[in-house]
Coordinates of C-alpha atoms and ligand atoms in Angstrom, one line a residue:
M1 CA -4.4 15.3 -13.6
P2 CA -3.2 12.0 -14.0
D3 CA -1.6 10.8 -17.0
L4 CA -0.6 8.0 -19.0
F5 CA 2.3 7.5 -17.1
S6 CA 1.5 8.6 -13.3
P7 CA 1.4 5.9 -10.7
F8 CA -1.7 4.0 -9.7
T9 CA -2.8 2.8 -6.2
L10 CA -5.4 0.2 -5.3
K11 CA -5.1 -1.0 -2.0
D12 CA -1.8 -1.9 -0.6
V13 CA -0.7 -2.1 -4.5
T14 CA 1.2 0.6 -6.7
L15 CA 1.8 0.5 -10.1
R16 CA 4.2 2.7 -11.5
N17 CA 1.8 3.6 -14.7
R18 CA -1.2 3.0 -16.0
I19 CA 0.0 0.6 -18.3
A20 CA -1.5 -3.0 -18.3
M21 CA -0.2 -6.1 -20.2
S22 CA -3.3 -7.5 -21.4
P23 CA -3.9 -11.7 -20.5
M24 CA -3.5 -13.8 -23.8
T25 CA -4.0 -17.1 -23.4
M26 CA -0.7 -19.2 -24.9
H27 CA 0.0 -22.6 -26.1
R28 CA 3.2 -23.1 -24.3
S29 CA 2.7 -24.8 -21.5
V30 CA 2.8 -28.9 -20.9
D31 CA 0.5 -30.5 -18.2
G32 CA -0.8 -26.3 -17.1
A33 CA 2.8 -25.7 -16.1
M34 CA 5.0 -22.3 -16.8
G35 CA 8.6 -22.3 -18.2
D36 CA 11.0 -20.5 -19.9
Y37 CA 8.7 -19.0 -22.4
H38 CA 6.9 -17.7 -20.3
V39 CA 9.4 -16.0 -18.2
M40 CA 11.6 -14.4 -21.5
L41 CA 7.6 -13.2 -22.2
Y42 CA 6.4 -11.6 -19.3
G43 CA 9.8 -10.5 -18.2
S44 CA 10.2 -8.8 -21.3
R45 CA 6.9 -6.8 -20.8
A46 CA 7.9 -5.8 -17.6
A47 CA 11.2 -4.8 -18.7
G48 CA 9.5 -2.6 -21.1
G49 CA 8.1 -0.8 -18.6
F50 CA 4.3 -2.4 -18.6
G51 CA 3.0 -0.9 -14.8
L52 CA 1.1 -4.3 -14.6
V53 CA 1.5 -7.7 -16.0
F54 CA -0.9 -10.3 -16.7
P55 CA 0.0 -13.8 -17.9
E56 CA -2.2 -15.5 -19.9
Q57 CA -5.7 -17.3 -18.5
I58 CA -4.2 -19.8 -16.2
A59 CA -7.1 -22.4 -15.6
V60 CA -8.7 -23.5 -11.8
T61 CA -8.9 -27.4 -13.3
P62 CA -7.8 -29.0 -16.6
E63 CA -11.0 -29.0 -18.1
G64 CA -11.2 -24.9 -17.2
R65 CA -8.5 -24.5 -20.4
T66 CA -8.7 -23.9 -23.8
T67 CA -6.3 -26.1 -25.2
S68 CA -4.7 -28.8 -23.4
A69 CA -1.8 -26.8 -23.5
C70 CA -2.5 -23.8 -21.7
A71 CA -1.4 -23.3 -18.2
G72 CA -3.1 -24.1 -15.1
I73 CA -3.3 -23.8 -11.0
W74 CA -5.5 -26.7 -10.7
D75 CA -2.0 -28.1 -9.0
D76 CA 0.3 -27.1 -6.3
R77 CA 2.9 -28.6 -8.4
H78 CA 2.2 -25.8 -10.7
I79 CA 3.3 -23.0 -7.9
E80 CA 7.1 -23.6 -9.2
G81 CA 7.2 -22.0 -12.5
L82 CA 4.5 -19.4 -11.6
A83 CA 6.9 -18.2 -9.0
R84 CA 9.6 -17.6 -11.9
V85 CA 6.8 -16.0 -13.8
T86 CA 6.5 -13.7 -10.6
R87 CA 9.7 -13.1 -9.4
I88 CA 11.2 -11.5 -12.7
I89 CA 8.5 -9.5 -13.3
R90 CA 8.9 -7.7 -9.8
E91 CA 12.2 -7.4 -10.8
M92 CA 11.4 -5.2 -13.9
G93 CA 10.0 -3.1 -12.0
G94 CA 6.6 -4.3 -13.2
V95 CA 3.5 -5.6 -10.5
P96 CA 2.4 -9.5 -11.5
A97 CA -0.8 -10.0 -11.8
I98 CA -2.9 -13.7 -12.5
Q99 CA -6.3 -14.0 -14.7
L100 CA -8.1 -17.6 -13.5
G101 CA -10.4 -19.3 -15.3
H102 CA -12.4 -21.6 -17.0
T103 CA -13.3 -21.8 -20.4
G104 CA -16.5 -23.8 -20.2
R105 CA -18.8 -24.7 -23.0
K106 CA -15.8 -23.1 -25.6
G107 CA -13.0 -25.2 -23.8
S108 CA -11.2 -28.2 -25.9
E109 CA -9.5 -26.8 -28.7
Q110 CA -6.4 -27.2 -31.3
K111 CA -4.4 -24.8 -31.1
P112 CA -5.7 -21.9 -33.2
W113 CA -2.9 -22.6 -36.1
E114 CA -4.0 -25.6 -35.9
G115 CA -7.0 -25.0 -36.9
K116 CA -9.3 -23.9 -33.3
L117 CA -11.9 -26.6 -33.7
Q118 CA -12.9 -28.5 -30.9
L119 CA -11.6 -32.0 -30.6
P120 CA -14.6 -34.5 -29.0
P121 CA -13.9 -36.2 -24.8
D122 CA -12.8 -39.2 -26.3
H123 CA -9.8 -37.3 -28.1
P124 CA -6.6 -37.8 -26.4
D125 CA -6.2 -33.5 -26.3
G126 CA -9.7 -33.5 -25.5
W127 CA -12.6 -33.6 -22.9
Q128 CA -16.4 -33.2 -21.9
L129 CA -17.5 -29.6 -22.0
K130 CA -20.3 -28.8 -18.6
A131 CA -21.5 -25.5 -18.6
P132 CA -24.7 -23.9 -17.0
S133 CA -26.8 -25.1 -19.9
P134 CA -26.5 -28.1 -22.2
I135 CA -26.6 -25.9 -24.8
S136 CA -23.5 -25.7 -27.4
Y137 CA -22.0 -22.8 -28.4
G138 CA -22.3 -23.3 -32.7
G139 CA -20.0 -22.5 -35.3
R140 CA -17.0 -24.0 -34.3
Y141 CA -18.0 -25.0 -30.9
T142 CA -19.8 -28.6 -31.8
Y143 CA -20.0 -31.1 -29.1
P144 CA -22.6 -31.4 -26.6
V145 CA -22.5 -29.5 -23.5
E146 CA -23.1 -31.1 -19.9
E147 CA -25.5 -29.0 -17.6
L148 CA -23.1 -28.9 -14.4
T149 CA -25.2 -29.8 -11.1
V150 CA -25.0 -27.6 -7.7
A151 CA -23.0 -29.7 -6.4
E152 CA -19.8 -29.2 -9.2
I153 CA -20.5 -25.7 -9.3
G154 CA -19.6 -25.9 -5.4
G155 CA -16.8 -27.5 -6.4
I156 CA -16.1 -25.1 -9.3
H157 CA -15.7 -22.2 -6.3
R158 CA -13.9 -24.7 -4.4
A159 CA -11.3 -25.1 -7.8
Y160 CA -11.6 -21.0 -7.7
A161 CA -10.2 -20.5 -3.9
D162 CA -7.9 -23.7 -4.5
A163 CA -6.0 -21.3 -6.8
A164 CA -5.9 -18.3 -5.2
R165 CA -4.7 -19.8 -2.0
R166 CA -1.9 -20.8 -4.7
A167 CA -1.4 -17.5 -6.7
L168 CA -0.1 -15.9 -3.1
E169 CA 2.3 -18.5 -2.3
A170 CA 3.4 -18.4 -5.6
G171 CA 4.2 -14.4 -5.4
F172 CA 0.4 -12.2 -7.3
E173 CA 0.0 -9.1 -5.9
W174 CA -3.6 -8.6 -8.1
L175 CA -6.0 -12.0 -9.3
E176 CA -8.7 -11.0 -11.4
M177 CA -11.5 -14.0 -11.9
H178 CA -12.1 -14.1 -16.2
F179 CA -16.5 -13.9 -16.4
A180 CA -16.1 -12.8 -19.9
H181 CA -15.4 -13.7 -23.3
G182 CA -18.2 -16.5 -23.3
Y183 CA -16.1 -18.4 -20.7
L184 CA -17.7 -20.0 -18.0
G185 CA -18.5 -16.7 -15.4
A186 CA -19.8 -15.5 -18.7
S187 CA -22.5 -18.1 -20.2
F188 CA -23.6 -18.1 -16.2
F189 CA -24.4 -14.5 -16.7
S190 CA -26.1 -14.5 -20.1
P191 CA -29.7 -15.7 -20.8
L192 CA -28.0 -17.5 -24.5
A193 CA -26.6 -19.3 -22.7
N194 CA -27.5 -20.0 -19.4
Q195 CA -31.8 -21.4 -19.1
R196 CA -31.3 -22.9 -15.5
T197 CA -34.5 -23.2 -13.2
D198 CA -33.1 -23.1 -10.5
Q199 CA -31.0 -20.3 -8.3
Y200 CA -28.0 -19.8 -10.8
G201 CA -30.3 -18.7 -13.3
G202 CA -33.5 -16.4 -14.6
D203 CA -33.3 -13.2 -13.2
L204 CA -30.0 -11.0 -12.9
D205 CA -29.5 -11.8 -9.1
N206 CA -29.9 -15.8 -10.3
R207 CA -27.6 -15.1 -13.0
L208 CA -24.5 -13.5 -10.6
R209 CA -25.1 -15.6 -8.2
F210 CA -22.2 -17.8 -9.8
H211 CA -20.0 -14.6 -9.8
I212 CA -20.8 -13.6 -6.1
E213 CA -20.5 -16.9 -5.0
A214 CA -17.1 -16.8 -6.7
L215 CA -16.0 -13.9 -5.6
D216 CA -16.9 -14.7 -1.8
A217 CA -14.8 -17.9 -2.5
V218 CA -11.8 -16.1 -3.6
R219 CA -11.6 -13.2 -0.7
A220 CA -11.9 -16.0 2.0
V221 CA -8.4 -16.6 0.8
W222 CA -7.3 -13.9 -1.4
P223 CA -6.3 -11.0 1.3
E224 CA -7.5 -7.5 1.9
R225 CA -5.3 -5.4 1.2
L226 CA -4.3 -7.0 -2.3
P227 CA -6.6 -6.0 -5.2
L228 CA -9.6 -8.5 -6.1
T229 CA -10.9 -7.6 -9.5
M230 CA -13.0 -9.2 -12.4
R231 CA -12.9 -9.5 -16.6
L232 CA -16.4 -9.0 -16.8
G233 CA -18.6 -9.9 -20.4
S234 CA -21.0 -6.6 -20.2
D235 CA -22.4 -6.9 -23.3
D236 CA -23.7 -9.9 -25.7
L237 CA -24.1 -7.2 -28.4
H238 CA -27.4 -9.0 -28.7
P239 CA -30.8 -8.4 -28.5
D240 CA -31.4 -11.9 -26.1
G241 CA -28.5 -12.0 -24.4
V242 CA -26.2 -9.5 -21.7
Q243 CA -27.7 -5.8 -22.0
F244 CA -24.7 -3.6 -20.3
D245 CA -27.1 -2.2 -18.4
E246 CA -27.7 -4.8 -16.6
A247 CA -23.3 -4.8 -16.2
V248 CA -23.9 -1.9 -14.4
V249 CA -26.2 -3.0 -11.9
A250 CA -24.2 -6.2 -11.9
V251 CA -20.9 -4.7 -10.7
G252 CA -22.5 -2.3 -8.2
R253 CA -23.8 -5.7 -6.4
M254 CA -20.2 -7.1 -6.8
K255 CA -18.5 -4.2 -5.3
A256 CA -20.7 -4.9 -1.7
H257 CA -19.3 -8.1 -2.5
G258 CA -15.0 -7.3 -2.5
L259 CA -15.3 -6.3 -6.1
D260 CA -12.1 -4.0 -6.7
L261 CA -12.3 -3.3 -10.2
A262 CA -13.6 -4.0 -13.3
D263 CA -12.2 -4.7 -16.2
L264 CA -15.0 -4.5 -18.5
S265 CA -15.2 -6.8 -21.8
I266 CA -17.2 -8.0 -24.4
G267 CA -19.8 -11.3 -23.1
F268 CA -18.9 -13.7 -26.0
N269 CA -21.3 -15.9 -25.6
T270 CA -22.2 -16.1 -29.8
D271 CA -20.7 -14.9 -33.4
E272 CA -24.3 -13.1 -33.8
M273 CA -23.0 -9.8 -32.4
T274 CA -25.2 -7.1 -33.8
D275 CA -22.9 -3.8 -35.3
P276 CA -19.6 -5.5 -34.0
P277 CA -17.1 -3.3 -32.9
F278 CA -14.3 -4.3 -33.6
A279 CA -12.2 -2.0 -36.0
R280 CA -13.2 1.4 -33.8
M281 CA -10.9 3.0 -31.5
S282 CA -11.6 2.5 -27.4
F283 CA -15.0 1.1 -27.9
M284 CA -15.0 -0.1 -24.1
V285 CA -14.3 3.1 -23.0
E286 CA -17.4 4.7 -23.2
R287 CA -19.4 1.7 -21.1
G288 CA -16.6 1.7 -18.9
A289 CA -16.6 5.4 -18.1
R290 CA -20.2 4.6 -16.9
V291 CA -19.6 2.1 -14.1
R292 CA -16.7 4.6 -13.6
R293 CA -18.8 7.1 -12.6
E294 CA -21.8 5.5 -11.8
V295 CA -20.8 3.2 -10.0
G296 CA -17.7 4.8 -8.1
I297 CA -15.5 1.9 -8.8
P298 CA -11.7 2.0 -10.7
V299 CA -12.0 1.0 -13.6
G300 CA -10.1 -0.5 -16.6
V301 CA -10.8 -1.9 -20.4
S302 CA -9.1 -3.0 -23.7
W303 CA -9.4 -3.1 -27.3
N304 CA -8.6 -1.2 -29.6
L305 CA -6.1 1.5 -26.9
G306 CA -2.8 0.7 -28.3
L307 CA -2.1 4.4 -30.0
P308 CA -0.1 6.3 -27.6
A309 CA -2.5 10.0 -27.7
V310 CA -5.3 7.4 -27.4
A311 CA -4.6 5.6 -24.1
D312 CA -3.0 9.0 -22.6
Q313 CA -6.1 11.1 -23.2
V314 CA -8.4 8.2 -21.7
I315 CA -6.5 8.5 -18.1
R316 CA -6.3 12.5 -18.7
D317 CA -10.3 12.8 -19.5
A318 CA -11.0 10.4 -16.0
L319 CA -12.4 8.0 -18.2
I320 CA -11.3 5.0 -16.7
D321 CA -8.9 3.8 -14.6
L322 CA -5.8 1.2 -16.5
V323 CA -5.7 1.3 -20.4
F324 CA -5.3 -2.9 -21.3
L325 CA -3.3 -3.6 -23.5
G326 CA -3.9 -6.8 -25.5
R327 CA -2.0 -6.9 -28.8
P328 CA 0.0 -4.1 -28.8
A329 CA 2.1 -5.8 -26.2
L330 CA 2.3 -8.8 -28.5
S331 CA 4.1 -6.3 -31.3
N332 CA 6.2 -4.0 -29.3
P333 CA 8.0 -5.6 -26.1
H334 CA 8.6 -2.0 -25.4
W335 CA 5.3 -0.3 -25.6
P336 CA 5.7 1.8 -22.8
V337 CA 8.9 3.4 -23.4
W338 CA 8.1 4.0 -27.2
A339 CA 4.5 5.7 -25.9
A340 CA 6.6 7.9 -23.5
R341 CA 8.5 8.9 -26.9
E342 CA 5.8 9.7 -28.7
L343 CA 3.7 11.5 -25.6
A344 CA 7.2 13.6 -24.9
H345 CA 7.8 12.3 -21.5
P346 CA 10.9 13.4 -19.8
D347 CA 13.0 10.2 -19.6
P348 CA 11.6 6.8 -21.5
F349 CA 14.1 5.4 -20.4
S350 CA 13.5 5.3 -17.0
L351 CA 11.0 3.0 -17.9
V352 CA 13.2 0.2 -18.4
P353 CA 16.0 -1.0 -16.4
E354 CA 18.7 1.1 -14.9
D355 CA 21.0 -0.9 -16.5
W356 CA 20.6 -0.3 -19.9
G357 CA 18.2 2.6 -19.3
W358 CA 21.5 4.5 -18.2
W359 CA 24.0 3.9 -21.2
L360 CA 20.4 4.9 -23.9
R361 CA 20.2 8.3 -22.2
N362 CA 23.5 9.5 -21.6
F363 CA 25.5 7.2 -24.0
R364 CA 24.6 8.8 -27.8
A365 CA 25.2 11.5 -30.1
H366 CA 21.9 11.8 -31.6
E367 CA 19.0 10.0 -31.8
A368 CA 19.2 7.2 -34.6
C369 CA 22.4 5.8 -32.8
I370 CA 20.0 4.2 -30.8
G371 CA 17.0 3.5 -33.6
W372 CA 15.0 6.4 -32.9
P373 CA 15.4 8.7 -36.0
A374 CA 14.0 11.4 -36.5
P375 CA 9.8 11.0 -38.4
G376 CA 10.0 9.6 -41.6
A377 CA 14.0 9.0 -41.5
A378 CA 13.7 5.3 -41.3
R379 CA 12.5 4.7 -45.2
G380 CA 14.9 7.1 -46.6
A381 CA 17.3 9.0 -45.3
A382 CA 20.7 6.3 -44.8
Ligands
FMN401 C1 -3.3 -14.2 -28.4 C2 -4.3 -13.7 -28.3 C3 -4.7 -14.4 -26.4 C4 -5.6 -13.7 -26.0 N1 -6.1 -14.3 -24.5 C5 -6.9 -14.0 -23.4 C6 -7.2 -14.2 -22.5 O1 -6.3 -15.5 -21.8 N2 -7.1 -13.4 -21.5 C7 -8.7 -12.2 -21.5 O2 -9.3 -12.2 -20.7 N3 -8.4 -11.7 -22.9 C8 -7.8 -12.8 -23.6 N4 -7.4 -12.2 -25.2 C9 -7.8 -10.8 -25.2 C10 -6.8 -9.4 -25.1 O3 -6.3 -9.6 -23.6 C11 -7.3 -8.1 -25.1 O4 -8.7 -7.8 -24.4 C12 -8.0 -8.0 -26.6 O5 -7.5 -8.2 -27.3 C13 -8.3 -6.8 -27.2 O6 -7.1 -5.2 -26.2 P1 -6.2 -5.3 -28.1 O7 -7.1 -4.6 -28.6 O8 -5.3 -4.3 -26.9 O9 -5.3 -6.6 -28.5 C14 -6.6 -12.4 -26.0 C15 -6.3 -12.1 -27.1 C16 -5.2 -12.4 -28.3 C17 -4.9 -11.1 -29.1

């Protein structure tokens, strides 16, 4: 029976464990390029034992970013910075994964700590928003949205394919498309955002056309031997939005188009969600287990899986195949090592590079020497 530390093989790629660093948008790029900051951030998580390491969502066009400081892959000049990131992840024992995205009507934002408000198209850091239908998201996303033409949709699919070619050249071994969280793919799938009357709107097949065409375009350049996955906005938690039953059907259709794993998340096509579950532990797991069971495809989910015992149990119970960790990966670069200790793994330091793993394993009189006091002792006993 696999546990959190069992290897996981998908296509020709084997992860050393079931722990993925979930993609998390940073705002540290200049003209879309990655640099030392990104090498530090993702290299340290690979050194801390994460099996699969996703840098942030990487935009396939400049208008596909969240802020003007987000990373991109719309130009060959981005390959060099991305290749530095893949090299350090691989050298530290992880598998480098890329999440390709386009933010659609949720782009052109300020950085979170500057207010996270949307910027108008004539602002130096803003741009014109485009999406399936001319409907603003609302709330803090206030600016008018233009409807994408069919020709522009084709252009975005070509941008995905070009991005996939560059991702391969940069050394990524796993490619995920970000079609959740209210971004472009998510809004094509959701009746809340997509009210088109052409072949890209209406019934489920039409609302899924954008996804299938993107999958086909990417697979044409992304080798069959490497995983192609999708983060799907599988539930809008709104009576007029995407219902989870539709997502189950959608994953089945996409499996037939070469989808290797479903990473299920929330649609976030509206802020007016019914009974938002965000404080509940592991709330996506049950949905993931249903897709895994009914569609017969490997599944990963994120959301509140940062307690080691919970993360381990959902793998042991064969509910999902991969645990995606977002905030826990930011708060603790060595989360996998810590989890290994919590779960009585026989050799937690096998997860870090041998250069320091050997020392930590062999050169200590007791656990406190390495800052691992007995539970409770950190607060008192000097
Ligand atoms: C700072 C930050 C940035 C994020 N950016 C992305 C992103 O670029 N792509 C994405 O799919 N999810 C993004 N997310 C969501 C995470 O990948 C993850 O799904 C979410 O935080 C839930 O997992 P957690 O409970 O382990 O944090 C982001 C989350 C955070 C905290």
